[in-house]
């Protein structure tokens, strides 16, 4: 039972890494849409009224805020989490292999010693 308390499910960690990669791809797609799919050209809101320029300016400011302060930060956060999870997975996998190798060497040498 004590061994179970230290066991790490590498398949679950691998699954988390894959899911984070998918989220990151989706975020990059959303970021691309926010940059290119939300352009508001002059005259698209109509012509000949005072507020048209102010509306476009406010739209551009909000668009910039969403791109820089929301999407970019979220992408960096998810990317960082994915890299750290992947690194953790690798470290546990390496340790598991080292432990297995050490146990096999110990088992082999004890067999030779007593055979």
GROMACS .gro file of N, CA and C in nm:
model
  345
    1UNK      N    1   0.082  -0.120   0.000
    1UNK     CA    2   0.000   0.000   0.000
    1UNK      C    3   0.086   0.125   0.000
    2UNK      N    4   0.201   0.120   0.066
    2UNK     CA    5   0.290   0.236   0.070
    2UNK      C    6   0.341   0.269  -0.070
    3UNK      N    7   0.364   0.166  -0.154
    3UNK     CA    8   0.411   0.191  -0.289
    3UNK      C    9   0.309   0.270  -0.371
    4UNK      N   10   0.180   0.242  -0.351
    4UNK     CA   11   0.076   0.312  -0.426
    4UNK      C   12   0.075   0.462  -0.397
    5UNK      N   13   0.115   0.501  -0.279
    5UNK     CA   14   0.112   0.643  -0.244
    5UNK      C   15   0.218   0.722  -0.320
    6UNK      N   16   0.318   0.652  -0.375
    6UNK     CA   17   0.424   0.720  -0.450
    6UNK      C   18   0.416   0.694  -0.599
    7UNK      N   19   0.315   0.627  -0.641
    7UNK     CA   20   0.302   0.591  -0.782
    7UNK      C   21   0.247   0.710  -0.862
    8UNK      N   22   0.305   0.729  -0.980
    8UNK     CA   23   0.261   0.834  -1.071
    8UNK      C   24   0.208   0.766  -1.197
    9UNK      N   25   0.090   0.805  -1.239
    9UNK     CA   26   0.030   0.749  -1.360
    9UNK      C   27   0.082   0.827  -1.480
   10UNK      N   28   0.183   0.771  -1.546
   10UNK     CA   29   0.246   0.839  -1.659
   10UNK      C   30   0.150   0.854  -1.777
   11UNK      N   31   0.059   0.760  -1.792
   11UNK     CA   32  -0.040   0.772  -1.901
   11UNK      C   33  -0.129   0.894  -1.881
   12UNK      N   34  -0.165   0.920  -1.756
   12UNK     CA   35  -0.248   1.039  -1.727
   12UNK      C   36  -0.170   1.168  -1.754
   13UNK      N   37  -0.043   1.170  -1.715
   13UNK     CA   38   0.039   1.289  -1.742
   13UNK      C   39   0.052   1.311  -1.892
   14UNK      N   40   0.072   1.202  -1.966
   14UNK     CA   41   0.082   1.212  -2.112
   14UNK      C   42  -0.049   1.265  -2.170
   15UNK      N   43  -0.160   1.220  -2.116
   15UNK     CA   44  -0.291   1.267  -2.160
   15UNK      C   45  -0.307   1.417  -2.134
   16UNK      N   46  -0.261   1.463  -2.019
   16UNK     CA   47  -0.268   1.606  -1.986
   16UNK      C   48  -0.186   1.687  -2.086
   17UNK      N   49  -0.065   1.639  -2.118
   17UNK     CA   50   0.022   1.709  -2.214
   17UNK      C   51  -0.049   1.720  -2.349
   18UNK      N   52  -0.109   1.611  -2.395
   18UNK     CA   53  -0.179   1.612  -2.524
   18UNK      C   54  -0.297   1.709  -2.522
   19UNK      N   55  -0.373   1.707  -2.413
   19UNK     CA   56  -0.488   1.798  -2.403
   19UNK      C   57  -0.443   1.944  -2.401
   20UNK      N   58  -0.334   1.972  -2.330
   20UNK     CA   59  -0.282   2.109  -2.327
   20UNK      C   60  -0.234   2.152  -2.465
   21UNK      N   61  -0.175   2.060  -2.539
   21UNK     CA   62  -0.134   2.092  -2.677
   21UNK      C   63  -0.255   2.129  -2.761
   22UNK      N   64  -0.365   2.055  -2.744
   22UNK     CA   65  -0.487   2.085  -2.820
   22UNK      C   66  -0.544   2.221  -2.779
   23UNK      N   67  -0.543   2.250  -2.651
   23UNK     CA   68  -0.592   2.380  -2.603
   23UNK      C   69  -0.506   2.492  -2.662
   24UNK      N   70  -0.374   2.470  -2.664
   24UNK     CA   71  -0.283   2.571  -2.719
   24UNK      C   72  -0.310   2.594  -2.867
   25UNK      N   73  -0.335   2.487  -2.943
   25UNK     CA   74  -0.368   2.502  -3.085
   25UNK      C   75  -0.497   2.582  -3.102
   26UNK      N   76  -0.596   2.550  -3.019
   26UNK     CA   77  -0.723   2.624  -3.025
   26UNK      C   78  -0.703   2.770  -2.991
   27UNK      N   79  -0.619   2.798  -2.892
   27UNK     CA   80  -0.592   2.936  -2.853
   27UNK      C   81  -0.523   3.011  -2.966
   28UNK      N   82  -0.430   2.946  -3.033
   28UNK     CA   83  -0.361   3.011  -3.144
   28UNK      C   84  -0.457   3.039  -3.259
   29UNK      N   85  -0.552   2.950  -3.278
   29UNK     CA   86  -0.654   2.972  -3.380
   29UNK      C   87  -0.741   3.092  -3.343
   30UNK      N   88  -0.780   3.099  -3.216
   30UNK     CA   89  -0.861   3.212  -3.170
   30UNK      C   90  -0.782   3.342  -3.180
   31UNK      N   91  -0.655   3.335  -3.148
   31UNK     CA   92  -0.570   3.454  -3.157
   31UNK      C   93  -0.560   3.502  -3.301
   32UNK      N   94  -0.546   3.408  -3.394
   32UNK     CA   95  -0.540   3.445  -3.536
   32UNK      C   96  -0.669   3.509  -3.583
   33UNK      N   97  -0.781   3.454  -3.536
   33UNK     CA   98  -0.911   3.512  -3.572
   33UNK      C   99  -0.927   3.651  -3.513
   34UNK      N  100  -0.881   3.669  -3.391
   34UNK     CA  101  -0.892   3.801  -3.327
   34UNK      C  102  -0.809   3.905  -3.401
   35UNK      N  103  -0.695   3.863  -3.454
   35UNK     CA  104  -0.607   3.957  -3.524
   35UNK      C  105  -0.658   3.990  -3.664
   36UNK      N  106  -0.699   3.886  -3.738
   36UNK     CA  107  -0.733   3.910  -3.878
   36UNK      C  108  -0.883   3.912  -3.907
   37UNK      N  109  -0.962   3.850  -3.824
   37UNK     CA  110  -1.105   3.838  -3.853
   37UNK      C  111  -1.190   3.945  -3.790
   38UNK      N  112  -1.129   4.040  -3.723
   38UNK     CA  113  -1.209   4.143  -3.657
   38UNK      C  114  -1.171   4.284  -3.703
   39UNK      N  115  -1.118   4.292  -3.823
   39UNK     CA  116  -1.083   4.424  -3.877
   39UNK      C  117  -1.210   4.502  -3.907
   40UNK      N  118  -1.207   4.630  -3.872
   40UNK     CA  119  -1.324   4.716  -3.893
   40UNK      C  120  -1.280   4.830  -3.987
   41UNK      N  121  -1.297   4.811  -4.116
   41UNK     CA  122  -1.251   4.914  -4.211
   41UNK      C  123  -1.333   5.042  -4.204
   42UNK      N  124  -1.271   5.147  -4.246
   42UNK     CA  125  -1.337   5.278  -4.248
   42UNK      C  126  -1.462   5.270  -4.336
   43UNK      N  127  -1.569   5.324  -4.284
   43UNK     CA  128  -1.695   5.327  -4.359
   43UNK      C  129  -1.781   5.204  -4.337
   44UNK      N  130  -1.729   5.102  -4.270
   44UNK     CA  131  -1.808   4.979  -4.253
   44UNK      C  132  -1.925   4.999  -4.157
   45UNK      N  133  -1.917   5.101  -4.073
   45UNK     CA  134  -2.026   5.129  -3.980
   45UNK      C  135  -2.122   5.235  -4.036
   46UNK      N  136  -2.090   5.283  -4.153
   46UNK     CA  137  -2.170   5.389  -4.213
   46UNK      C  138  -2.083   5.511  -4.238
   47UNK      N  139  -2.138   5.610  -4.299
   47UNK     CA  140  -2.062   5.732  -4.332
   47UNK      C  141  -2.143   5.854  -4.293
   48UNK      N  142  -2.068   5.959  -4.266
   48UNK     CA  143  -2.131   6.088  -4.245
   48UNK      C  144  -2.183   6.112  -4.105
   49UNK      N  145  -2.134   6.037  -4.008
   49UNK     CA  146  -2.172   6.070  -3.871
   49UNK      C  147  -2.047   6.075  -3.785
   50UNK      N  148  -2.051   6.164  -3.687
   50UNK     CA  149  -1.937   6.198  -3.603
   50UNK      C  150  -1.875   6.079  -3.530
   51UNK      N  151  -1.956   5.994  -3.479
   51UNK     CA  152  -1.910   5.888  -3.390
   51UNK      C  153  -1.840   5.772  -3.462
   52UNK      N  154  -1.846   5.770  -3.594
   52UNK     CA  155  -1.788   5.659  -3.670
   52UNK      C  156  -1.640   5.643  -3.639
   53UNK      N  157  -1.565   5.747  -3.640
   53UNK     CA  158  -1.421   5.741  -3.611
   53UNK      C  159  -1.394   5.697  -3.469
   54UNK      N  160  -1.474   5.749  -3.376
   54UNK     CA  161  -1.458   5.712  -3.235
   54UNK      C  162  -1.489   5.564  -3.214
   55UNK      N  163  -1.591   5.513  -3.281
   55UNK     CA  164  -1.626   5.370  -3.270
   55UNK      C  165  -1.513   5.282  -3.323
   56UNK      N  166  -1.457   5.318  -3.438
   56UNK     CA  167  -1.346   5.239  -3.493
   56UNK      C  168  -1.224   5.244  -3.403
   57UNK      N  169  -1.194   5.363  -3.347
   57UNK     CA  170  -1.080   5.378  -3.257
   57UNK      C  171  -1.100   5.291  -3.133
   58UNK      N  172  -1.218   5.294  -3.075
   58UNK     CA  173  -1.248   5.213  -2.957
   58UNK      C  174  -1.241   5.065  -2.991
   59UNK      N  175  -1.289   5.028  -3.107
   59UNK     CA  176  -1.280   4.889  -3.152
   59UNK      C  177  -1.134   4.845  -3.160
   60UNK      N  178  -1.049   4.928  -3.220
   60UNK     CA  179  -0.907   4.894  -3.233
   60UNK      C  180  -0.839   4.882  -3.096
   61UNK      N  181  -0.875   4.970  -3.004
   61UNK     CA  182  -0.818   4.964  -2.869
   61UNK      C  183  -0.860   4.834  -2.798
   62UNK      N  184  -0.986   4.801  -2.809
   62UNK     CA  185  -1.037   4.680  -2.745
   62UNK      C  186  -0.976   4.556  -2.810
   63UNK      N  187  -0.964   4.559  -2.940
   63UNK     CA  188  -0.902   4.449  -3.013
   63UNK      C  189  -0.758   4.429  -2.966
   64UNK      N  190  -0.683   4.535  -2.953
   64UNK     CA  191  -0.545   4.528  -2.904
   64UNK      C  192  -0.538   4.474  -2.762
   65UNK      N  193  -0.630   4.519  -2.678
   65UNK     CA  194  -0.635   4.471  -2.540
   65UNK      C  195  -0.660   4.320  -2.537
   66UNK      N  196  -0.756   4.274  -2.615
   66UNK     CA  197  -0.788   4.130  -2.617
   66UNK      C  198  -0.667   4.051  -2.668
   67UNK      N  199  -0.604   4.098  -2.774
   67UNK     CA  200  -0.489   4.027  -2.830
   67UNK      C  201  -0.372   4.021  -2.731
   68UNK      N  202  -0.336   4.136  -2.674
   68UNK     CA  203  -0.217   4.144  -2.590
   68UNK      C  204  -0.239   4.099  -2.447
   69UNK      N  205  -0.344   4.145  -2.387
   69UNK     CA  206  -0.365   4.123  -2.244
   69UNK      C  207  -0.439   3.994  -2.211
   70UNK      N  208  -0.516   3.944  -2.307
   70UNK     CA  209  -0.594   3.824  -2.278
   70UNK      C  210  -0.537   3.704  -2.353
   71UNK      N  211  -0.543   3.706  -2.484
   71UNK     CA  212  -0.503   3.590  -2.563
   71UNK      C  213  -0.355   3.557  -2.550
   72UNK      N  214  -0.268   3.656  -2.562
   72UNK     CA  215  -0.125   3.629  -2.552
   72UNK      C  216  -0.086   3.576  -2.414
   73UNK      N  217  -0.142   3.635  -2.311
   73UNK     CA  218  -0.112   3.588  -2.175
   73UNK      C  219  -0.163   3.447  -2.153
   74UNK      N  220  -0.282   3.420  -2.202
   74UNK     CA  221  -0.339   3.285  -2.189
   74UNK      C  222  -0.255   3.183  -2.265
   75UNK      N  223  -0.213   3.217  -2.385
   75UNK     CA  224  -0.129   3.128  -2.465
   75UNK      C  225   0.002   3.098  -2.391
   76UNK      N  226   0.065   3.201  -2.335
   76UNK     CA  227   0.191   3.181  -2.262
   76UNK      C  228   0.170   3.094  -2.140
   77UNK      N  229   0.060   3.116  -2.069
   77UNK     CA  230   0.029   3.037  -1.950
   77UNK      C  231   0.010   2.889  -1.987
   78UNK      N  232  -0.069   2.863  -2.089
   78UNK     CA  233  -0.096   2.725  -2.132
   78UNK      C  234   0.032   2.660  -2.184
   79UNK      N  235   0.111   2.733  -2.261
   79UNK     CA  236   0.237   2.681  -2.312
   79UNK      C  237   0.332   2.646  -2.198
   80UNK      N  238   0.341   2.733  -2.099
   80UNK     CA  239   0.426   2.708  -1.982
   80UNK      C  240   0.380   2.584  -1.907
   81UNK      N  241   0.250   2.572  -1.886
   81UNK     CA  242   0.195   2.457  -1.816
   81UNK      C  243   0.221   2.329  -1.894
   82UNK      N  244   0.205   2.334  -2.025
   82UNK     CA  245   0.229   2.217  -2.109
   82UNK      C  246   0.376   2.175  -2.101
   83UNK      N  247   0.468   2.271  -2.108
   83UNK     CA  248   0.611   2.240  -2.102
   83UNK      C  249   0.649   2.181  -1.965
   84UNK      N  250   0.596   2.238  -1.859
   84UNK     CA  251   0.627   2.188  -1.725
   84UNK      C  252   0.568   2.049  -1.704
   85UNK      N  253   0.448   2.025  -1.753
   85UNK     CA  254   0.386   1.893  -1.739
   85UNK      C  255   0.465   1.790  -1.819
   86UNK      N  256   0.507   1.828  -1.938
   86UNK     CA  257   0.587   1.739  -2.022
   86UNK      C  258   0.721   1.707  -1.955
   87UNK      N  259   0.783   1.808  -1.899
   87UNK     CA  260   0.911   1.789  -1.829
   87UNK      C  261   0.893   1.698  -1.707
   88UNK      N  262   0.784   1.717  -1.634
   88UNK     CA  263   0.754   1.633  -1.518
   88UNK      C  264   0.732   1.489  -1.562
   89UNK      N  265   0.657   1.471  -1.670
   89UNK     CA  266   0.633   1.337  -1.724
   89UNK      C  267   0.767   1.271  -1.756
   90UNK      N  268   0.854   1.341  -1.825
   90UNK     CA  269   0.985   1.286  -1.861
   90UNK      C  270   1.069   1.251  -1.740
   91UNK      N  271   1.067   1.336  -1.639
   91UNK     CA  272   1.145   1.310  -1.518
   91UNK      C  273   1.094   1.185  -1.446
   92UNK      N  274   0.963   1.172  -1.434
   92UNK     CA  275   0.907   1.052  -1.370
   92UNK      C  276   0.936   0.927  -1.452
   93UNK      N  277   0.927   0.941  -1.583
   93UNK     CA  278   0.954   0.828  -1.670
   93UNK      C  279   1.101   0.784  -1.658
   94UNK      N  280   1.192   0.881  -1.656
   94UNK     CA  281   1.334   0.850  -1.638
   94UNK      C  282   1.359   0.784  -1.503
   95UNK      N  283   1.297   0.836  -1.399
   95UNK     CA  284   1.316   0.780  -1.265
   95UNK      C  285   1.261   0.638  -1.258
   96UNK      N  286   1.148   0.616  -1.321
   96UNK     CA  287   1.089   0.482  -1.324
   96UNK      C  288   1.184   0.384  -1.393
   97UNK      N  289   1.244   0.428  -1.503
   97UNK     CA  290   1.338   0.344  -1.577
   97UNK      C  291   1.463   0.318  -1.493
   98UNK      N  292   1.515   0.421  -1.427
   98UNK     CA  293   1.633   0.405  -1.342
   98UNK      C  294   1.607   0.309  -1.228
   99UNK      N  295   1.491   0.320  -1.167
   99UNK     CA  296   1.454   0.231  -1.057
   99UNK      C  297   1.442   0.088  -1.107
  100UNK      N  298   1.378   0.070  -1.221
  100UNK     CA  299   1.363  -0.063  -1.279
  100UNK      C  300   1.499  -0.124  -1.311
  101UNK      N  301   1.589  -0.043  -1.369
  101UNK     CA  302   1.724  -0.091  -1.400
  101UNK      C  303   1.799  -0.129  -1.274
  102UNK      N  304   1.788  -0.046  -1.170
  102UNK     CA  305   1.857  -0.073  -1.045
  102UNK      C  306   1.805  -0.201  -0.980
  103UNK      N  307   1.674  -0.221  -0.987
  103UNK     CA  308   1.615  -0.341  -0.929
  103UNK      C  309   1.658  -0.465  -1.007
  104UNK      N  310   1.663  -0.454  -1.139
  104UNK     CA  311   1.707  -0.568  -1.221
  104UNK      C  312   1.853  -0.602  -1.196
  105UNK      N  313   1.937  -0.502  -1.181
  105UNK     CA  314   2.079  -0.526  -1.151
  105UNK      C  315   2.093  -0.592  -1.014
  106UNK      N  316   2.018  -0.544  -0.917
  106UNK     CA  317   2.021  -0.602  -0.783
  106UNK      C  318   1.972  -0.745  -0.783
  107UNK      N  319   1.869  -0.773  -0.861
  107UNK     CA  320   1.814  -0.907  -0.868
  107UNK      C  321   1.912  -1.002  -0.936
  108UNK      N  322   1.975  -0.954  -1.045
  108UNK     CA  323   2.070  -1.035  -1.119
  108UNK      C  324   2.191  -1.069  -1.034
  109UNK      N  325   2.247  -0.969  -0.965
  109UNK     CA  326   2.366  -0.992  -0.885
  109UNK      C  327   2.337  -1.082  -0.767
  110UNK      N  328   2.218  -1.075  -0.709
  110UNK     CA  329   2.186  -1.162  -0.598
  110UNK      C  330   2.166  -1.306  -0.646
  111UNK      N  331   2.115  -1.323  -0.768
  111UNK     CA  332   2.101  -1.457  -0.823
  111UNK      C  333   2.238  -1.519  -0.847
  112UNK      N  334   2.330  -1.441  -0.902
  112UNK     CA  335   2.464  -1.492  -0.927
  112UNK      C  336   2.536  -1.526  -0.796
  113UNK      N  337   2.513  -1.447  -0.698
  113UNK     CA  338   2.581  -1.462  -0.570
  113UNK      C  339   2.541  -1.593  -0.502
  114UNK      N  340   2.415  -1.631  -0.517
  114UNK     CA  341   2.364  -1.746  -0.445
  114UNK      C  342   2.346  -1.869  -0.533
  115UNK      N  343   2.377  -1.861  -0.659
  115UNK     CA  344   2.357  -1.975  -0.749
  115UNK      C  345   2.471  -2.074  -0.740
   0.00000   0.00000   0.00000
